[in-house]
Coordinates of C-alpha atoms and ligand atoms in Angstrom, one line a residue:
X7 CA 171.3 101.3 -88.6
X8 CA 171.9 97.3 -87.5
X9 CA 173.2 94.6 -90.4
X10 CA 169.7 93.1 -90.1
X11 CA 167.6 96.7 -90.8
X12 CA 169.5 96.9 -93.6
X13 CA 169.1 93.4 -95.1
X14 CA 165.2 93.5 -94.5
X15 CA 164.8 96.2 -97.0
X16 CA 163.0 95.2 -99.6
X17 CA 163.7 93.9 -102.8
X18 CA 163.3 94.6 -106.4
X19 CA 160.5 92.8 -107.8
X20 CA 160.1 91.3 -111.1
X21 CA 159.0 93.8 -114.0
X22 CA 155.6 93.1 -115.0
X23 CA 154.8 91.7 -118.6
X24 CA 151.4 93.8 -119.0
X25 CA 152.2 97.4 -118.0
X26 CA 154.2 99.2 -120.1
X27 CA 156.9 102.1 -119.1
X28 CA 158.3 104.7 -121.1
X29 CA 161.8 103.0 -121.8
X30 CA 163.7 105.9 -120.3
X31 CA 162.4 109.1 -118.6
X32 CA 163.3 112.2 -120.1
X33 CA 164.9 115.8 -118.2
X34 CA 162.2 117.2 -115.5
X35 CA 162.0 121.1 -115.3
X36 CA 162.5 120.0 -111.7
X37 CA 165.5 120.1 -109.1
X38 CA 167.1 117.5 -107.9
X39 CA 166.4 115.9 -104.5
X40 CA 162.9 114.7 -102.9
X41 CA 159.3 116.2 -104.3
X42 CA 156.1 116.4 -103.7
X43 CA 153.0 116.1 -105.2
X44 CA 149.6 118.1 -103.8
X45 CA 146.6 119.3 -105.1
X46 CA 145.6 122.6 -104.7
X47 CA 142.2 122.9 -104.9
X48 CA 139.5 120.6 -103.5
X49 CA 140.7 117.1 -104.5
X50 CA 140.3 115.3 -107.9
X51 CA 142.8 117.7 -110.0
X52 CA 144.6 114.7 -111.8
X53 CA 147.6 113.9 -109.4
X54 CA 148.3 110.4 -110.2
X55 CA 149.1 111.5 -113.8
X56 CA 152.5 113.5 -112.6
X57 CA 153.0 111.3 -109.4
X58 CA 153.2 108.8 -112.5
X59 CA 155.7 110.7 -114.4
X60 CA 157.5 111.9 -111.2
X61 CA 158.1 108.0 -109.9
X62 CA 160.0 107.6 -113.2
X63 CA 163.0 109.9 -111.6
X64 CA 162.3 108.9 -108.2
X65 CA 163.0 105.8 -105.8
X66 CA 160.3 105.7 -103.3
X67 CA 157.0 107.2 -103.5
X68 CA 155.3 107.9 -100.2
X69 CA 151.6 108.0 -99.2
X70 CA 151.6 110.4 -95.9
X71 CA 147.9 111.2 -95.4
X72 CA 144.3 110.4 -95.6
X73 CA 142.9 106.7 -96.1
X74 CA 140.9 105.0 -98.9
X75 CA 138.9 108.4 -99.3
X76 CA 141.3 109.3 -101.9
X77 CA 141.0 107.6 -105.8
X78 CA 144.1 107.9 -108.1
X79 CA 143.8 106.7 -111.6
X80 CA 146.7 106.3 -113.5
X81 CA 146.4 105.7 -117.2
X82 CA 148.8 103.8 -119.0
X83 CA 147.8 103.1 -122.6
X84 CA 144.4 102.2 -122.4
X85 CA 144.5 100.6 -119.4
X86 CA 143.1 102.8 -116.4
X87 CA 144.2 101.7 -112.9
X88 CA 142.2 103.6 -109.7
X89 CA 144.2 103.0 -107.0
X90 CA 143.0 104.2 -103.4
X91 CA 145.7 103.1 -100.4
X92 CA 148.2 102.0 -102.3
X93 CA 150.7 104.5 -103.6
X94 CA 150.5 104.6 -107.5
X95 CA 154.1 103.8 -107.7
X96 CA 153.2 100.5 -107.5
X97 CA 152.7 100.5 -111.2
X98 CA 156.5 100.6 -111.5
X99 CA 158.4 97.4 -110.2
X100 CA 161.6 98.8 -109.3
X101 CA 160.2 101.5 -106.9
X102 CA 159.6 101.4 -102.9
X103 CA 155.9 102.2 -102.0
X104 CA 155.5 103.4 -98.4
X105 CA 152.7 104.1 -96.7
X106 CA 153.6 106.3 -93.6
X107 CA 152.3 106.8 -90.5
X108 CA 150.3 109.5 -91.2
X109 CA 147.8 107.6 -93.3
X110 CA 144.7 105.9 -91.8
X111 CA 144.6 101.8 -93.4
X112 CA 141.5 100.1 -94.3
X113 CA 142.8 96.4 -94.1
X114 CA 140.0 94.7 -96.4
X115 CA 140.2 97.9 -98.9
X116 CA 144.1 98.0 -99.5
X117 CA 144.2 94.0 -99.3
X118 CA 141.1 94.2 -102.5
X119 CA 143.5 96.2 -103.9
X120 CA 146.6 94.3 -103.9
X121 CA 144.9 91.6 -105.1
X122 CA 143.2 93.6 -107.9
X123 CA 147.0 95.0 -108.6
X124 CA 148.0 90.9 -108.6
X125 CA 144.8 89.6 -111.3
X126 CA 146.5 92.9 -114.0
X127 CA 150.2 91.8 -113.9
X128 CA 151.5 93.7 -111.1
X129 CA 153.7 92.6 -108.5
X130 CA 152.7 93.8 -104.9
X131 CA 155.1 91.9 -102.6
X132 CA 158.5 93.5 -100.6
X133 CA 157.8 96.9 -103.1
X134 CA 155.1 97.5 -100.6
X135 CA 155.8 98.9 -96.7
X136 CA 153.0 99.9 -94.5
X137 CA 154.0 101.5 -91.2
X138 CA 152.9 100.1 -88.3
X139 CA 152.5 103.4 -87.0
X140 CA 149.4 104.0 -89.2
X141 CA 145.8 103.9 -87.9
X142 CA 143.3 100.9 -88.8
X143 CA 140.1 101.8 -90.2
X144 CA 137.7 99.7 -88.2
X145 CA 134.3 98.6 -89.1
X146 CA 132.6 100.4 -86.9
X147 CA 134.3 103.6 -88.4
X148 CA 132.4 103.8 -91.3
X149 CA 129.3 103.0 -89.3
X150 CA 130.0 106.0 -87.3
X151 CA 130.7 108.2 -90.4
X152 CA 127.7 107.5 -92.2
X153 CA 125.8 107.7 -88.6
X154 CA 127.3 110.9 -88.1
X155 CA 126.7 113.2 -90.9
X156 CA 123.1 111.9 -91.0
X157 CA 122.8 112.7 -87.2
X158 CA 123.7 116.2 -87.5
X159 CA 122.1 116.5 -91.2
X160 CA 118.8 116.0 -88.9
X161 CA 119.0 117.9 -86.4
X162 CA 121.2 120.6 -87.7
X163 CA 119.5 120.8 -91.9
X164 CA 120.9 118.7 -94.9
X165 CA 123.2 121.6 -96.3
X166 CA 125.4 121.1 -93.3
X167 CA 126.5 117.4 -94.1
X168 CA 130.2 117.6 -94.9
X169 CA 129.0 114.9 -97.5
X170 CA 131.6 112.5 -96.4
X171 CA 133.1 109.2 -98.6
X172 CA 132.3 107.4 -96.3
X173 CA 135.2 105.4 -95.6
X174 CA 135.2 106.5 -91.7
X175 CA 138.4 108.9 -92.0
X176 CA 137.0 111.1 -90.3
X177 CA 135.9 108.9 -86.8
X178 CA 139.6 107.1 -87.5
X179 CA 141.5 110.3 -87.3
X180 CA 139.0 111.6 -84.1
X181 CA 140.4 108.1 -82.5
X182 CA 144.1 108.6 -83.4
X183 CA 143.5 111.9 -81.8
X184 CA 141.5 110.6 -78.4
X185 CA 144.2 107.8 -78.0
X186 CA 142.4 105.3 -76.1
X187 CA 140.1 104.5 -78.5
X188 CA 142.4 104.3 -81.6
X189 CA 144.9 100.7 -83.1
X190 CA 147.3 101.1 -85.2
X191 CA 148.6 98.7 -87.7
X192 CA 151.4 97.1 -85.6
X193 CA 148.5 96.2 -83.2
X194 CA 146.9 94.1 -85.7
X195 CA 149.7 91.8 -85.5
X196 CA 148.8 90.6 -81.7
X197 CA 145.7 89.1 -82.0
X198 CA 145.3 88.5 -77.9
X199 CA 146.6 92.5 -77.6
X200 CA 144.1 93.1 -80.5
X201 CA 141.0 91.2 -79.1
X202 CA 141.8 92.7 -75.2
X203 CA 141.6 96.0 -77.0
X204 CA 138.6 95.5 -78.6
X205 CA 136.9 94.3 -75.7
X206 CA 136.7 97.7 -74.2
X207 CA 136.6 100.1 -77.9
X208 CA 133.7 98.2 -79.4
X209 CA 131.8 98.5 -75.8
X210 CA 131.6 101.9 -75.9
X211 CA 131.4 102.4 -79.7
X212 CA 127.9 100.2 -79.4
X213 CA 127.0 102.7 -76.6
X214 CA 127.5 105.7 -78.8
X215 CA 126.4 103.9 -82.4
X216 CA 123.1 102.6 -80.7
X217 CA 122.4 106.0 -79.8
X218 CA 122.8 107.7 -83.2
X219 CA 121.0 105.0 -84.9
X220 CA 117.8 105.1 -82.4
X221 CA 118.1 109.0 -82.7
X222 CA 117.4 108.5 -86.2
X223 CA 114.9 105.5 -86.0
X224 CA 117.0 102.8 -87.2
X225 CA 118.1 99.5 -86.7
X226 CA 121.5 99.1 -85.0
X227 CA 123.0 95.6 -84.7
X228 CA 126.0 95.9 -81.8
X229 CA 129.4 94.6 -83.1
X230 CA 130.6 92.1 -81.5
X231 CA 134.3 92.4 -80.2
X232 CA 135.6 88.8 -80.4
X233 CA 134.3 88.6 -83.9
X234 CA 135.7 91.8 -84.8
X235 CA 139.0 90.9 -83.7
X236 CA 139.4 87.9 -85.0
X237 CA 138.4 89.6 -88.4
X238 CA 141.3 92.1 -87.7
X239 CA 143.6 89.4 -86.9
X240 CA 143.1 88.1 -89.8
X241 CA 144.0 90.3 -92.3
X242 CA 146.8 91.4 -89.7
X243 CA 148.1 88.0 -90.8
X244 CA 147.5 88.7 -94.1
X245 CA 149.0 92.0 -94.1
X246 CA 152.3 91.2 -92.0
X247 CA 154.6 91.3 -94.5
X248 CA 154.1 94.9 -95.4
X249 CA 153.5 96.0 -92.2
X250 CA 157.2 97.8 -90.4
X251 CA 158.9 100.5 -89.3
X252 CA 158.9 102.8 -92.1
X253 CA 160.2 105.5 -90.0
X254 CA 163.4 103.8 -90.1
X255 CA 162.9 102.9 -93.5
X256 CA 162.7 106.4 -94.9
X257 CA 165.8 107.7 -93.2
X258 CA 167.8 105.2 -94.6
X259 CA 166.7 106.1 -98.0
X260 CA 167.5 109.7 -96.9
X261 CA 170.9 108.8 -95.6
X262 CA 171.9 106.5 -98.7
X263 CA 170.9 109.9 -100.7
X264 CA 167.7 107.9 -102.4
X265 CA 165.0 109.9 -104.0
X266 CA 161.7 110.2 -102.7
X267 CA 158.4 110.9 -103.8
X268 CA 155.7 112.3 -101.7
X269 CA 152.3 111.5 -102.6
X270 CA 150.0 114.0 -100.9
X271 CA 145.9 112.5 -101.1
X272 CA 142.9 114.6 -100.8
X273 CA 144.0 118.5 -101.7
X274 CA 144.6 121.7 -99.9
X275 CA 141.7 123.4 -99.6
X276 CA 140.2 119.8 -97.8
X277 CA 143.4 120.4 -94.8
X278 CA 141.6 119.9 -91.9
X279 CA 143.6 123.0 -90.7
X280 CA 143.8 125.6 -93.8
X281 CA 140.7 124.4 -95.7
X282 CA 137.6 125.4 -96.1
X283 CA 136.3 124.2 -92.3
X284 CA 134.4 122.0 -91.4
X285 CA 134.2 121.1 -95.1
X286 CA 137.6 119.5 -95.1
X287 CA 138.6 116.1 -94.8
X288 CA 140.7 115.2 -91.4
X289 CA 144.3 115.1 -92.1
X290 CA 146.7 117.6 -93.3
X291 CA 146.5 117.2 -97.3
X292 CA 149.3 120.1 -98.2
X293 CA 153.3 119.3 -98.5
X294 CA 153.6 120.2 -95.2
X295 CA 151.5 116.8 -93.8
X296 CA 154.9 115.1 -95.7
X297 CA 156.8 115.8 -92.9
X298 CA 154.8 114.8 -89.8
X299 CA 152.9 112.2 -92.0
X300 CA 156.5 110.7 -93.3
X301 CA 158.5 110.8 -90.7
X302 CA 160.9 113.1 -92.4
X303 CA 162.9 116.1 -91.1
X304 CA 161.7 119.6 -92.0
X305 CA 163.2 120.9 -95.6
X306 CA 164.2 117.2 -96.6
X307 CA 161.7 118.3 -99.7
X308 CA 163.0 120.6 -102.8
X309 CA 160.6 120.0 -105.6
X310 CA 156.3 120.9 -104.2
X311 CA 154.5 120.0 -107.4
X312 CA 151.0 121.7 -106.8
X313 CA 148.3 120.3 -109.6
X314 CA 145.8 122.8 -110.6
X315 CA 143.0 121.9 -113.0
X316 CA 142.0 124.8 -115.2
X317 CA 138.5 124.6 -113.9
X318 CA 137.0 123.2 -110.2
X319 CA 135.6 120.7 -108.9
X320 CA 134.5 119.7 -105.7
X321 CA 132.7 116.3 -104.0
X322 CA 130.3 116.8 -100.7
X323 CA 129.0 119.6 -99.2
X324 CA 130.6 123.3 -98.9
X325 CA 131.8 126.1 -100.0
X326 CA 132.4 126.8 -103.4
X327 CA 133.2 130.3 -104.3
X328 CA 133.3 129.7 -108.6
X329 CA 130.8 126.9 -108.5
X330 CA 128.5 126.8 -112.0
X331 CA 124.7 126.0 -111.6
X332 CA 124.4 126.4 -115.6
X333 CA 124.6 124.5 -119.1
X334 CA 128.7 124.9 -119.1
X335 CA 128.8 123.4 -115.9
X336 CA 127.3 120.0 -117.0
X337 CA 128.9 120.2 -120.1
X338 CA 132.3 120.5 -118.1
X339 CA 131.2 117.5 -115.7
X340 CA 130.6 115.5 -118.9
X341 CA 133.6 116.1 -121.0
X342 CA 135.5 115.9 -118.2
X343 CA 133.8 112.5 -117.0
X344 CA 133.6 114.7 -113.3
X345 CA 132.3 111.5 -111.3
X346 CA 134.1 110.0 -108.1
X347 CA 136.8 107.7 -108.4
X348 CA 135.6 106.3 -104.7
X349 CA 131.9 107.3 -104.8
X350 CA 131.0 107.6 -107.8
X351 CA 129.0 111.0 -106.9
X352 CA 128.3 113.7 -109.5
X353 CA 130.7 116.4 -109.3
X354 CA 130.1 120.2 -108.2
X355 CA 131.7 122.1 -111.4
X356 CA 132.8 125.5 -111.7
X357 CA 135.3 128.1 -113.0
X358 CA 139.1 128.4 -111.9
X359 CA 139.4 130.0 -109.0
X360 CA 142.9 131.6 -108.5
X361 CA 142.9 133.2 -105.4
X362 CA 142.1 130.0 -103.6
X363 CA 144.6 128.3 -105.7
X364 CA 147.6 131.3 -104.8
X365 CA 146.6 130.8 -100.9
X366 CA 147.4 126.8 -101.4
X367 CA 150.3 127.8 -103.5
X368 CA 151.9 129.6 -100.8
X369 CA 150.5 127.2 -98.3
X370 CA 152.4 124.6 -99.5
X371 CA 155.0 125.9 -100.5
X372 CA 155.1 124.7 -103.9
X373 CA 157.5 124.8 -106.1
X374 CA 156.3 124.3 -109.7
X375 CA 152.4 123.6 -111.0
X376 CA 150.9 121.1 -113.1
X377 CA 148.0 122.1 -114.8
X378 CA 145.2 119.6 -115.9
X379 CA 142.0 119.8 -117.3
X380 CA 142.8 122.0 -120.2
X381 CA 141.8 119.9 -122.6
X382 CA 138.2 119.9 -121.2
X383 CA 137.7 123.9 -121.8
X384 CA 138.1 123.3 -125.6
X385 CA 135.1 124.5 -127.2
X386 CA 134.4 126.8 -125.2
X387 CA 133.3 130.3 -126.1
X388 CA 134.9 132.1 -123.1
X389 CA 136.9 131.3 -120.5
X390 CA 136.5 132.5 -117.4
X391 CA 139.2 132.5 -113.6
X392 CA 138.6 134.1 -110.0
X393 CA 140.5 136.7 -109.5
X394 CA 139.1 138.4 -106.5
X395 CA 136.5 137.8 -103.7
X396 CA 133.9 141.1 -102.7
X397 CA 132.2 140.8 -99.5
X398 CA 129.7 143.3 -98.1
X399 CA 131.3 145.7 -100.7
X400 CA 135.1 144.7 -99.8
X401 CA 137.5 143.2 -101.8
X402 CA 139.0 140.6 -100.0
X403 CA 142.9 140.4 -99.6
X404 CA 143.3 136.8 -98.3
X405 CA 141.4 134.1 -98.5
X406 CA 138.6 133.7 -96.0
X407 CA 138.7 131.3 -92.5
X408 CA 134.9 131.1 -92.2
X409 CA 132.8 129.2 -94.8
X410 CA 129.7 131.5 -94.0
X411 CA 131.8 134.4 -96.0
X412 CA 133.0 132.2 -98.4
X413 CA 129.8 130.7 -99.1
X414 CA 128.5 134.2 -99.4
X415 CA 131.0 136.1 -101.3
X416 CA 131.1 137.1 -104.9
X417 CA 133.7 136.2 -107.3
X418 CA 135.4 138.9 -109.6
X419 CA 136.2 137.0 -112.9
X420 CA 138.2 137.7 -115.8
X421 CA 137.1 136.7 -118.7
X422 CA 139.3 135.2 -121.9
X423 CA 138.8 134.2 -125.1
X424 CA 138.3 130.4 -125.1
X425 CA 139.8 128.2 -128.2
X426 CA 138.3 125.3 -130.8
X427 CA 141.2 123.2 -131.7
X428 CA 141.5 119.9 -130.1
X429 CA 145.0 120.2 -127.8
X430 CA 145.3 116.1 -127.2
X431 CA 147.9 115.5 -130.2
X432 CA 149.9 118.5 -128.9
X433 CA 153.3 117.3 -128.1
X434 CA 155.0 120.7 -127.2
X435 CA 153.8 123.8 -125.2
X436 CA 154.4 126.0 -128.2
X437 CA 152.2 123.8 -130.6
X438 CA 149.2 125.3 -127.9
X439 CA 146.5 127.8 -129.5
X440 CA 147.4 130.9 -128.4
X441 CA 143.7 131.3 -126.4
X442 CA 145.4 128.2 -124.6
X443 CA 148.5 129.4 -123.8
X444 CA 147.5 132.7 -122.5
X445 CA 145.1 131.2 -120.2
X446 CA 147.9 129.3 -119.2
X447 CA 150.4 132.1 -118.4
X448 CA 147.8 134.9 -116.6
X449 CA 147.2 131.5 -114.4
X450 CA 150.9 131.1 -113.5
X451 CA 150.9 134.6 -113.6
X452 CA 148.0 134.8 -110.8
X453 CA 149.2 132.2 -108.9
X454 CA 153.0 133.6 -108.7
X455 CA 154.9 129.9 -109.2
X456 CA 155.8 128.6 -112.7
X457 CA 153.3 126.3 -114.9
X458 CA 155.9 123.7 -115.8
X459 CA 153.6 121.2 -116.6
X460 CA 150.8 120.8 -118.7
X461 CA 148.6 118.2 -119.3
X462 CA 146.6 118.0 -122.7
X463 CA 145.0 114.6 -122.2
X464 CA 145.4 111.5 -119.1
X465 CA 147.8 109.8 -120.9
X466 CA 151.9 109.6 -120.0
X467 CA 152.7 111.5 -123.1
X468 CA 150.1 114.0 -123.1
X469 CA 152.3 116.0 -120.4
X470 CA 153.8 118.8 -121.9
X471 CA 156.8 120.6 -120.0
X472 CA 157.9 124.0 -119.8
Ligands
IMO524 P1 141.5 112.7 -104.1 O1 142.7 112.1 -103.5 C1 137.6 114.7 -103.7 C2 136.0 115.2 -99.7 C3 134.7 114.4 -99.5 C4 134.0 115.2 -98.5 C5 135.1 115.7 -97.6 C6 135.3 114.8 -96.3 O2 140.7 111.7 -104.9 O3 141.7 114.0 -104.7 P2 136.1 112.3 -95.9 O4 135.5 111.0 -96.4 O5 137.5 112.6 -96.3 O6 135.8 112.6 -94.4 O7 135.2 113.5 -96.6 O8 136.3 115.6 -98.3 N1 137.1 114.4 -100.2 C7 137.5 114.4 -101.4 N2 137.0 114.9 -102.5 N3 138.8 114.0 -103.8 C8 139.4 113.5 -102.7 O9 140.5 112.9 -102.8 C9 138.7 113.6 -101.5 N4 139.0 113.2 -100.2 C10 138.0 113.7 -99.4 O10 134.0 114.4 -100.7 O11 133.4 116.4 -99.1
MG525 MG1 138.8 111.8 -105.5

């Protein structure tokens, strides 16, 4: 690494005056060396609480997949911070945010963002690297993702829509993966490479947009390239001091023996490989997307942190094998407050599903769980958790590639006595109800990897460890 890599790493930044940090963090039942953090069910499972907890111990905390689709929220005291791009380390001054190349960048969304991080005290400035490696959500992206699922909901039947965010992932990721039709952040930095670019993309996206929105008789007003690349330019200008190589970046931090933090968006059962296809979201969402979405060598991770809430939930269309359709269902989308961070859209409730949740386990190799949402079931008369699949009068051993047997199959549950006492003021595993605690351990149990967290509320202290 040159003298002049080394001196553009960035700085520390001042602490902030109006977030507060615990003064000192205490022992993780973690090893040492680099972690990561994934959810392992359908997304939404309460991430940004550990990633919080985990930045405390760590140096840089890395973003290495998926795009503005995902929603953090962090909640320190009573203030609640949703974050979307930008890693929730931010929220610490003295940490490195990176966002790798495996990450697709909305420029207007993560620039909202920093300035929204700015207005409530916190410094965005040289804690912030976006690589230039990293695809640029265009306009036109979310065009064609809205077009897209509506297209096919038409001629193909509403309950196929993947029920998308949105936020044209999925058309960024199909152009990282055609090539000639994709920019990446460095680009936005050239405006005449940018606009020349443009020229020919936004030609034949107006082609294939006009067509989709005539298809479904509606208006379609062509984008117009020079505009569009002037726009780009812009915030590429805005954006240029975050924007690098933080390929390089990262393996000097792994070299100087600096912890890092992986920060995995989206969940496991959404992998665009091992989820539940088509109804997945387009990048690789478990541990494993670290390494190609990072930059980092194979096995440079010790510590997988899986999150598991104690009950489901799931946004858009698919599969759903524990879903509930009944009172306790609601009731767990209310006390749970189970709306979108990014959409806003009710979500699909239903019970713990553990033999989804052992199939991510193993998928990404985790390490340790953390377990949210237990504080939701309270009041509950019974509890209930997956513990097989039958098909056509089969139990099933693994869990299933094709979403017409998943969508078909019955879950086996086992039911448990469910528990009345609030569990928010709990400060210490053992101060659980029992009904709490042995839900807890036939979980870990189930999914074969130790429960070492627990969460008993959204807060930074209401994380108990074991
Ligand atoms: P976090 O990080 C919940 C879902 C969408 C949709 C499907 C594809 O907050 O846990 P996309 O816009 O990605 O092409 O949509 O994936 N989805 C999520 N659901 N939480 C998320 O992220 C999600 N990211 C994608 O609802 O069904
Ligand atoms: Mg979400």
């Amino acid at each position: 690494m040159s003298k002049t890599k080394r001196s553009s790493a960035p700085a520390r930044t001042r602490r902030s005056a109006r977030v507060s940090r615990p003064a000192r963090p205490g022992r993780l039942p973690l090893a040492s060396g680099n972690s990561a953090v994934c959810g392992l069910q359908w997304g939404d499972e309460g991430k940004g609480q550990i990633v919080d907890l985990l930045t405390a111990h760590h140096d840089y905390v890395v973003r290495f997949n998926g795009g503005n689709n995902a929603g953090h929220s962090v909640q320190i005291g009573e203030e609640r911070f949703a974050l979307h791009l930008v890693p929730s380390g931010i929220l610490y001054p003295d940490k490195i945010c990176v966002i790798g190349n495996g990450v697709v960048v909305d420029p207007p969304g993560i620039l909202e963002e920093i300035k929204g991080l700015s207005q409530r005290g916190v410094k965005v400035g040289s804690n912030l690297r976006i690589s230039d490696r990293a695809h640029v959500v265009l306009t036109y992206h979310k065009v064609q993702d809205k077009l897209m699922d509506d297209v096919l909901g038409k001629a193909r039947g509403d309950e196929t829509r993947i029920g998308t965010t949105g936020r044209g992932i999925g058309p960024c990721y199909a152009d990282k993966a055609l090539r000639s039709t994709a920019v990446r952040m460095g680009e936005l930095l050239d405006a005449d490479r940018l606009r020349q670019k443009l020229t020919y993309i936004v030609e034949v996206k107006n082609i294939m947009l006009q067509g989709m929105a005539r298809q479904l008789g509606r208006e379609y007003t062509p984008f117009d390239a020079a505009a569009l690349a002037e726009e780009f330019a812009g915030y590429g200008r805005q954006l240029a001091p975050y924007i690098g190589d933080t390929t390089a970046l990262l393996h000097q931090a792994l070299d100087e023996k600096r912890r890092l933090l992986f920060e995995g968006a989206n969940a496991a059962l959404l992998d665009v490989d091992h989820g539940t296809y088509p109804f997945v979201t387009s990048s690789c969402c478990s541990a494993s997307g670290a390494y190609s979405g990072a930059a980092v060598p194979g096995g440079s991770i010790r510590n997988v942190v899986g999150i598991v809430k104690m009950y489901t939930s799931r946004v858009g269309g698919g599969p759903m094998p524990t879903e509930m359709f009944d009172a306790t269902g609601e009731h767990i989308r209310q006390v749970g407050k189970e709306f979108g961070t990014t959409t806003g859209r009710p979500r699909r409730c239903g019970w713990l599903d553990l033999v989804a949740t052992r199939y991510t386990a193993r998928l990404s190799g985790a390490t340790a769980i953390a377990s949210t949402g237990l504080a939701v079931l309270t009041g509950l008369p019974v509890l209930k958790a997956c513990v097989g699949y039958r098909y056509q009068g089969a139990t099933l051993e693994n869990f299933p590639a094709d979403t017409e047997v998943l969508s078909r199959l019955e879950p086996v549950y086992r039911e448990f006595p469910g528990f009345d006492e609030p569990i928010s003021d709990c400060r210490a595993y053992k101060q659980l109800p029992a009904a709490a605690r042995r839900f807890i351990e036939f979980a870990e149990d189930s999914i074969g990897v130790p429960i070492r967290f627990v969460c008993v509320g959204r807060r930074r202290d209401q994380i108990l460890t074991r």
